[in-house]
């Protein structure tokens, strides 16, 4: 039986961030508003959660964006180092970018060509990992925008690829799991949808309505949440708590008969605590 582990929203910092001055210093303070700007603590929490995910025996790990605070090369180096230290085989890890990872233009692409190159085969645009009973597809919602906006969008060619993949996996009977940062559900407040939501959520929701074996696991909202595509149906959209500030950031899912089913997990930062129901 295939098990997928899910972590999100690390917001990792470079160790020497206090050397920033001017606009760079303001940007970091703005993006970290309400969170302690503690690089060492964030790194410790990330490593502890990655190790607990590995100890769970999960077959694959998905990290759904905002892995860095503002996408600097130094922050991606921290991410690469902590992943290497955790013991996870890159072939068993899917990374996708969030809006925070894209505030530095081209940073995500350069990281996949550089320090995150071992993960490019499972995390680059248009990549999918075949697991027993499931396919995990990396979907980018990152787009260039000012730091005062936190929206996302899926490129038209990527939506076409998802539709094609959904048709293929429907025939094979596998669950199709999209790993992305922004949730596909439209924000109830219209202005917030433009500011903080997935701009072309309607197109993705149409695919979810068309294909009952299609699932989404995402981050961005910083809270654990399950949602159905149709009222009264089992959930097919899942979010995990943000690792940067959530007390129980690890989620586990099991694949059964073309469906992704959520399990209960708990990770306490800095301690070797794990529970699975």
mmCIF file of C-alpha atoms in Angstrom:
data_model
loop_
_atom_site.group_PDB
_atom_site.id
_atom_site.type_symbol
_atom_site.label_atom_id
_atom_site.label_comp_id
_atom_site.label_asym_id
_atom_site.label_seq_id
_atom_site.Cartn_x
_atom_site.Cartn_y
_atom_site.Cartn_z
ATOM 1 C CA UNK A 1 0.000 0.000 0.000
ATOM 2 C CA UNK A 2 1.442 3.369 -1.034
ATOM 3 C CA UNK A 3 1.872 6.083 1.604
ATOM 4 C CA UNK A 4 2.574 9.724 0.780
ATOM 5 C CA UNK A 5 3.972 12.164 3.359
ATOM 6 C CA UNK A 6 3.163 15.866 3.053
ATOM 7 C CA UNK A 7 4.897 18.927 4.527
ATOM 8 C CA UNK A 8 4.542 22.557 3.519
ATOM 9 C CA UNK A 9 5.489 26.190 4.165
ATOM 10 C CA UNK A 10 8.979 25.966 5.697
ATOM 11 C CA UNK A 11 9.856 29.652 5.105
ATOM 12 C CA UNK A 12 13.554 28.870 5.547
ATOM 13 C CA UNK A 13 16.012 31.734 6.096
ATOM 14 C CA UNK A 14 19.708 32.204 5.456
ATOM 15 C CA UNK A 15 21.817 32.242 8.627
ATOM 16 C CA UNK A 16 23.232 35.737 8.005
ATOM 17 C CA UNK A 17 19.942 37.464 7.159
ATOM 18 C CA UNK A 18 20.675 40.129 9.780
ATOM 19 C CA UNK A 19 23.285 41.551 7.392
ATOM 20 C CA UNK A 20 20.554 42.725 5.059
ATOM 21 C CA UNK A 21 20.093 46.442 4.629
ATOM 22 C CA UNK A 22 17.634 48.778 2.950
ATOM 23 C CA UNK A 23 14.945 47.283 0.705
ATOM 24 C CA UNK A 24 16.188 43.714 1.244
ATOM 25 C CA UNK A 25 15.860 44.087 5.005
ATOM 26 C CA UNK A 26 12.392 45.635 4.676
ATOM 27 C CA UNK A 27 11.260 42.840 2.350
ATOM 28 C CA UNK A 28 12.257 40.148 4.835
ATOM 29 C CA UNK A 29 10.546 41.912 7.736
ATOM 30 C CA UNK A 30 7.394 42.399 5.666
ATOM 31 C CA UNK A 31 7.226 38.760 4.539
ATOM 32 C CA UNK A 32 7.959 37.421 8.041
ATOM 33 C CA UNK A 33 5.447 39.698 9.759
ATOM 34 C CA UNK A 34 3.966 37.894 12.766
ATOM 35 C CA UNK A 35 6.684 35.202 12.816
ATOM 36 C CA UNK A 36 9.982 35.277 14.712
ATOM 37 C CA UNK A 37 12.851 35.850 12.275
ATOM 38 C CA UNK A 38 14.905 32.961 13.638
ATOM 39 C CA UNK A 39 16.838 31.075 10.946
ATOM 40 C CA UNK A 40 18.187 28.398 13.301
ATOM 41 C CA UNK A 41 14.780 27.580 14.755
ATOM 42 C CA UNK A 42 13.165 27.262 11.334
ATOM 43 C CA UNK A 43 15.963 24.976 10.191
ATOM 44 C CA UNK A 44 15.628 22.789 13.299
ATOM 45 C CA UNK A 45 11.870 22.471 12.852
ATOM 46 C CA UNK A 46 12.301 21.577 9.195
ATOM 47 C CA UNK A 47 14.909 18.911 9.862
ATOM 48 C CA UNK A 48 12.860 17.384 12.687
ATOM 49 C CA UNK A 49 9.761 17.142 10.506
ATOM 50 C CA UNK A 50 11.669 15.710 7.534
ATOM 51 C CA UNK A 51 13.218 13.038 9.753
ATOM 52 C CA UNK A 52 9.838 12.129 11.256
ATOM 53 C CA UNK A 53 8.378 11.867 7.758
ATOM 54 C CA UNK A 54 11.231 9.528 6.811
ATOM 55 C CA UNK A 55 10.719 7.429 9.953
ATOM 56 C CA UNK A 56 7.033 7.032 9.107
ATOM 57 C CA UNK A 57 8.016 4.693 6.297
ATOM 58 C CA UNK A 58 6.251 6.780 3.649
ATOM 59 C CA UNK A 59 6.989 5.819 0.060
ATOM 60 C CA UNK A 60 7.130 9.395 -1.199
ATOM 61 C CA UNK A 61 7.434 12.888 0.276
ATOM 62 C CA UNK A 62 5.729 15.972 -1.127
ATOM 63 C CA UNK A 63 6.726 19.522 -0.114
ATOM 64 C CA UNK A 64 4.148 22.035 -1.320
ATOM 65 C CA UNK A 65 5.873 25.375 -1.544
ATOM 66 C CA UNK A 66 6.945 28.444 0.391
ATOM 67 C CA UNK A 67 10.031 26.419 1.224
ATOM 68 C CA UNK A 68 12.008 29.677 1.524
ATOM 69 C CA UNK A 69 11.063 33.108 2.847
ATOM 70 C CA UNK A 70 11.862 35.144 -0.244
ATOM 71 C CA UNK A 71 13.624 32.819 -2.670
ATOM 72 C CA UNK A 72 17.241 33.928 -2.322
ATOM 73 C CA UNK A 73 20.034 31.579 -3.458
ATOM 74 C CA UNK A 74 21.297 31.314 0.117
ATOM 75 C CA UNK A 75 17.884 30.150 1.340
ATOM 76 C CA UNK A 76 17.721 27.466 -1.333
ATOM 77 C CA UNK A 77 21.170 26.330 -0.214
ATOM 78 C CA UNK A 78 19.761 25.915 3.308
ATOM 79 C CA UNK A 79 16.877 23.877 1.880
ATOM 80 C CA UNK A 80 19.247 21.625 -0.080
ATOM 81 C CA UNK A 81 21.438 21.087 2.987
ATOM 82 C CA UNK A 82 18.580 20.182 5.314
ATOM 83 C CA UNK A 83 17.114 17.775 2.747
ATOM 84 C CA UNK A 84 20.491 16.081 2.378
ATOM 85 C CA UNK A 85 20.826 15.806 6.156
ATOM 86 C CA UNK A 86 17.346 14.300 6.523
ATOM 87 C CA UNK A 87 18.278 11.150 4.613
ATOM 88 C CA UNK A 88 15.530 11.357 1.986
ATOM 89 C CA UNK A 89 16.444 9.961 -1.441
ATOM 90 C CA UNK A 90 15.770 12.763 -3.993
ATOM 91 C CA UNK A 91 14.011 10.226 -6.237
ATOM 92 C CA UNK A 92 11.371 9.888 -3.486
ATOM 93 C CA UNK A 93 10.762 13.629 -3.020
ATOM 94 C CA UNK A 94 8.615 16.079 -4.991
ATOM 95 C CA UNK A 95 9.191 19.809 -4.400
ATOM 96 C CA UNK A 96 7.001 22.580 -5.804
ATOM 97 C CA UNK A 97 7.417 26.351 -5.442
ATOM 98 C CA UNK A 98 5.103 28.754 -3.640
ATOM 99 C CA UNK A 99 4.745 32.498 -4.032
ATOM 100 C CA UNK A 100 7.519 33.125 -1.476
ATOM 101 C CA UNK A 101 9.920 31.001 -3.538
ATOM 102 C CA UNK A 102 9.301 33.216 -6.567
ATOM 103 C CA UNK A 103 9.783 36.711 -5.130
ATOM 104 C CA UNK A 104 13.342 36.565 -6.473
ATOM 105 C CA UNK A 105 13.016 36.329 -10.262
ATOM 106 C CA UNK A 106 14.145 33.002 -11.712
ATOM 107 C CA UNK A 107 15.280 31.721 -8.314
ATOM 108 C CA UNK A 108 13.344 28.449 -8.407
ATOM 109 C CA UNK A 109 14.578 27.533 -11.873
ATOM 110 C CA UNK A 110 18.178 28.355 -10.949
ATOM 111 C CA UNK A 111 17.906 26.296 -7.762
ATOM 112 C CA UNK A 112 16.688 23.248 -9.723
ATOM 113 C CA UNK A 113 19.689 23.666 -12.012
ATOM 114 C CA UNK A 114 22.033 24.154 -9.052
ATOM 115 C CA UNK A 115 21.758 23.116 -5.409
ATOM 116 C CA UNK A 116 18.404 21.329 -5.914
ATOM 117 C CA UNK A 117 19.488 19.571 -9.105
ATOM 118 C CA UNK A 118 19.141 16.084 -7.529
ATOM 119 C CA UNK A 119 15.384 16.802 -7.234
ATOM 120 C CA UNK A 120 14.851 18.141 -10.765
ATOM 121 C CA UNK A 121 13.705 14.787 -12.158
ATOM 122 C CA UNK A 122 10.799 14.665 -9.671
ATOM 123 C CA UNK A 123 10.140 18.368 -9.185
ATOM 124 C CA UNK A 124 10.694 20.201 -12.466
ATOM 125 C CA UNK A 125 7.826 21.564 -14.503
ATOM 126 C CA UNK A 126 5.854 18.763 -16.141
ATOM 127 C CA UNK A 127 7.355 15.975 -14.033
ATOM 128 C CA UNK A 128 5.379 13.116 -12.521
ATOM 129 C CA UNK A 129 6.346 10.201 -10.293
ATOM 130 C CA UNK A 130 4.635 6.832 -10.764
ATOM 131 C CA UNK A 131 3.965 4.962 -7.516
ATOM 132 C CA UNK A 132 1.996 1.749 -6.948
ATOM 133 C CA UNK A 133 -1.609 2.861 -7.447
ATOM 134 C CA UNK A 134 -0.858 6.564 -7.821
ATOM 135 C CA UNK A 135 0.891 9.228 -9.875
ATOM 136 C CA UNK A 136 2.225 12.350 -8.136
ATOM 137 C CA UNK A 137 2.499 15.360 -10.442
ATOM 138 C CA UNK A 138 4.480 18.508 -9.625
ATOM 139 C CA UNK A 139 2.420 21.607 -10.447
ATOM 140 C CA UNK A 140 3.808 25.121 -10.162
ATOM 141 C CA UNK A 141 1.501 27.961 -9.132
ATOM 142 C CA UNK A 142 4.400 30.412 -8.729
ATOM 143 C CA UNK A 143 4.357 33.643 -10.717
ATOM 144 C CA UNK A 144 6.256 36.914 -10.651
ATOM 145 C CA UNK A 145 4.536 39.586 -8.558
ATOM 146 C CA UNK A 146 5.397 42.211 -5.937
ATOM 147 C CA UNK A 147 5.846 41.004 -2.352
ATOM 148 C CA UNK A 148 2.611 42.781 -1.416
ATOM 149 C CA UNK A 149 0.684 40.173 -3.434
ATOM 150 C CA UNK A 150 0.583 36.401 -2.813
ATOM 151 C CA UNK A 151 -1.526 34.963 -5.631
ATOM 152 C CA UNK A 152 -0.735 32.008 -7.857
ATOM 153 C CA UNK A 153 -1.525 30.736 -11.340
ATOM 154 C CA UNK A 154 -1.062 27.543 -13.348
ATOM 155 C CA UNK A 155 0.262 28.039 -16.873
ATOM 156 C CA UNK A 156 -2.111 27.076 -19.698
ATOM 157 C CA UNK A 157 0.296 24.447 -21.049
ATOM 158 C CA UNK A 158 0.524 22.897 -17.573
ATOM 159 C CA UNK A 159 -3.268 22.723 -17.307
ATOM 160 C CA UNK A 160 -3.314 20.916 -20.658
ATOM 161 C CA UNK A 161 -0.704 18.498 -19.357
ATOM 162 C CA UNK A 162 -2.794 17.854 -16.222
ATOM 163 C CA UNK A 163 -5.854 17.142 -18.369
ATOM 164 C CA UNK A 164 -3.874 14.667 -20.476
ATOM 165 C CA UNK A 165 -2.423 12.997 -17.398
ATOM 166 C CA UNK A 166 -5.885 12.771 -15.833
ATOM 167 C CA UNK A 167 -7.198 10.964 -18.920
ATOM 168 C CA UNK A 168 -4.279 8.513 -18.863
ATOM 169 C CA UNK A 169 -4.561 7.691 -15.158
ATOM 170 C CA UNK A 170 -8.322 7.365 -15.423
ATOM 171 C CA UNK A 171 -7.802 4.520 -17.870
ATOM 172 C CA UNK A 172 -5.148 2.882 -15.687
ATOM 173 C CA UNK A 173 -7.173 3.191 -12.478
ATOM 174 C CA UNK A 174 -4.434 5.060 -10.603
ATOM 175 C CA UNK A 175 -5.067 8.016 -8.317
ATOM 176 C CA UNK A 176 -3.663 11.247 -9.737
ATOM 177 C CA UNK A 177 -2.270 13.522 -7.027
ATOM 178 C CA UNK A 178 -1.405 17.120 -7.892
ATOM 179 C CA UNK A 179 1.189 18.658 -5.583
ATOM 180 C CA UNK A 180 0.882 22.456 -5.664
ATOM 181 C CA UNK A 181 1.083 25.448 -3.363
ATOM 182 C CA UNK A 182 -2.174 27.365 -3.813
ATOM 183 C CA UNK A 183 -5.558 25.749 -3.102
ATOM 184 C CA UNK A 184 -7.853 25.171 -6.079
ATOM 185 C CA UNK A 185 -10.948 26.407 -4.248
ATOM 186 C CA UNK A 186 -11.912 29.997 -4.983
ATOM 187 C CA UNK A 187 -11.648 32.470 -2.101
ATOM 188 C CA UNK A 188 -15.104 33.545 -0.857
ATOM 189 C CA UNK A 189 -14.038 37.213 -1.041
ATOM 190 C CA UNK A 190 -13.494 38.293 -4.638
ATOM 191 C CA UNK A 191 -10.726 40.790 -3.959
ATOM 192 C CA UNK A 192 -8.816 38.232 -1.899
ATOM 193 C CA UNK A 193 -8.966 35.791 -4.792
ATOM 194 C CA UNK A 194 -6.957 38.253 -6.917
ATOM 195 C CA UNK A 195 -4.643 39.107 -4.042
ATOM 196 C CA UNK A 196 -4.035 35.680 -2.482
ATOM 197 C CA UNK A 197 -5.806 32.943 -4.440
ATOM 198 C CA UNK A 198 -5.247 30.738 -7.479
ATOM 199 C CA UNK A 199 -6.154 33.018 -10.365
ATOM 200 C CA UNK A 200 -7.340 30.264 -12.713
ATOM 201 C CA UNK A 201 -8.921 28.086 -10.055
ATOM 202 C CA UNK A 202 -12.060 27.586 -12.180
ATOM 203 C CA UNK A 203 -10.125 25.627 -14.821
ATOM 204 C CA UNK A 204 -8.590 23.295 -12.250
ATOM 205 C CA UNK A 205 -11.894 22.809 -10.420
ATOM 206 C CA UNK A 206 -13.482 21.837 -13.740
ATOM 207 C CA UNK A 207 -10.899 19.060 -14.089
ATOM 208 C CA UNK A 208 -11.562 17.930 -10.520
ATOM 209 C CA UNK A 209 -15.275 17.709 -11.299
ATOM 210 C CA UNK A 210 -14.565 15.744 -14.476
ATOM 211 C CA UNK A 211 -12.152 13.239 -12.923
ATOM 212 C CA UNK A 212 -13.081 11.598 -9.623
ATOM 213 C CA UNK A 213 -9.626 10.049 -9.264
ATOM 214 C CA UNK A 214 -7.948 13.500 -9.325
ATOM 215 C CA UNK A 215 -6.727 14.880 -5.970
ATOM 216 C CA UNK A 216 -4.870 18.006 -4.834
ATOM 217 C CA UNK A 217 -2.531 18.388 -1.873
ATOM 218 C CA UNK A 218 -1.456 21.967 -1.204
ATOM 219 C CA UNK A 219 -0.144 24.512 1.274
ATOM 220 C CA UNK A 220 -0.471 28.313 1.460
ATOM 221 C CA UNK A 221 -3.360 28.596 3.952
ATOM 222 C CA UNK A 222 -1.149 27.553 6.933
ATOM 223 C CA UNK A 223 -3.900 25.350 8.380
ATOM 224 C CA UNK A 224 -4.887 21.721 7.982
ATOM 225 C CA UNK A 225 -8.009 21.380 5.899
ATOM 226 C CA UNK A 226 -9.849 18.727 3.864
ATOM 227 C CA UNK A 227 -12.432 19.629 1.248
ATOM 228 C CA UNK A 228 -14.678 17.669 -1.113
ATOM 229 C CA UNK A 229 -15.121 18.599 -4.749
ATOM 230 C CA UNK A 230 -18.852 17.937 -4.510
ATOM 231 C CA UNK A 231 -21.029 18.502 -1.473
ATOM 232 C CA UNK A 232 -21.334 15.353 0.620
ATOM 233 C CA UNK A 233 -18.558 13.506 -1.220
ATOM 234 C CA UNK A 234 -15.285 12.300 0.347
ATOM 235 C CA UNK A 235 -12.543 14.967 0.433
ATOM 236 C CA UNK A 236 -10.141 15.158 -2.496
ATOM 237 C CA UNK A 237 -8.423 18.457 -1.630
ATOM 238 C CA UNK A 238 -6.008 18.396 1.313
ATOM 239 C CA UNK A 239 -3.887 21.032 3.044
ATOM 240 C CA UNK A 240 -1.296 20.614 5.805
ATOM 241 C CA UNK A 241 -0.389 23.001 8.607
ATOM 242 C CA UNK A 242 2.505 25.329 7.869
ATOM 243 C CA UNK A 243 5.694 23.852 9.275
ATOM 244 C CA UNK A 244 6.969 27.321 10.201
ATOM 245 C CA UNK A 245 4.261 27.810 12.829
ATOM 246 C CA UNK A 246 2.008 24.725 12.963
ATOM 247 C CA UNK A 247 2.213 22.349 15.939
ATOM 248 C CA UNK A 248 1.382 19.249 13.815
ATOM 249 C CA UNK A 249 2.751 19.874 10.316
ATOM 250 C CA UNK A 250 3.127 16.308 8.999
ATOM 251 C CA UNK A 251 0.280 14.697 7.064
ATOM 252 C CA UNK A 252 0.173 11.167 5.705
ATOM 253 C CA UNK A 253 -2.064 9.810 2.963
ATOM 254 C CA UNK A 254 -2.640 6.237 1.843
ATOM 255 C CA UNK A 255 -3.625 5.228 -1.680
ATOM 256 C CA UNK A 256 -6.445 2.719 -1.945
ATOM 257 C CA UNK A 257 -8.411 1.762 -5.063
ATOM 258 C CA UNK A 258 -7.665 4.969 -6.943
ATOM 259 C CA UNK A 259 -8.362 7.207 -3.929
ATOM 260 C CA UNK A 260 -6.156 9.270 -1.648
ATOM 261 C CA UNK A 261 -7.178 8.811 1.976
ATOM 262 C CA UNK A 262 -5.914 10.990 4.813
ATOM 263 C CA UNK A 263 -4.386 9.534 7.951
ATOM 264 C CA UNK A 264 -3.703 11.352 11.214
ATOM 265 C CA UNK A 265 -0.120 12.226 12.049
ATOM 266 C CA UNK A 266 1.647 14.366 14.612
ATOM 267 C CA UNK A 267 5.124 15.871 14.689
ATOM 268 C CA UNK A 268 6.501 17.951 17.564
ATOM 269 C CA UNK A 269 9.446 20.101 16.534
ATOM 270 C CA UNK A 270 12.701 19.212 18.203
ATOM 271 C CA UNK A 271 11.471 15.883 19.558
ATOM 272 C CA UNK A 272 11.176 12.366 18.243
ATOM 273 C CA UNK A 273 7.376 12.173 18.448
ATOM 274 C CA UNK A 274 5.245 10.483 15.834
ATOM 275 C CA UNK A 275 1.713 9.084 15.899
ATOM 276 C CA UNK A 276 -0.359 7.452 13.184
ATOM 277 C CA UNK A 277 -3.995 6.530 13.554
#
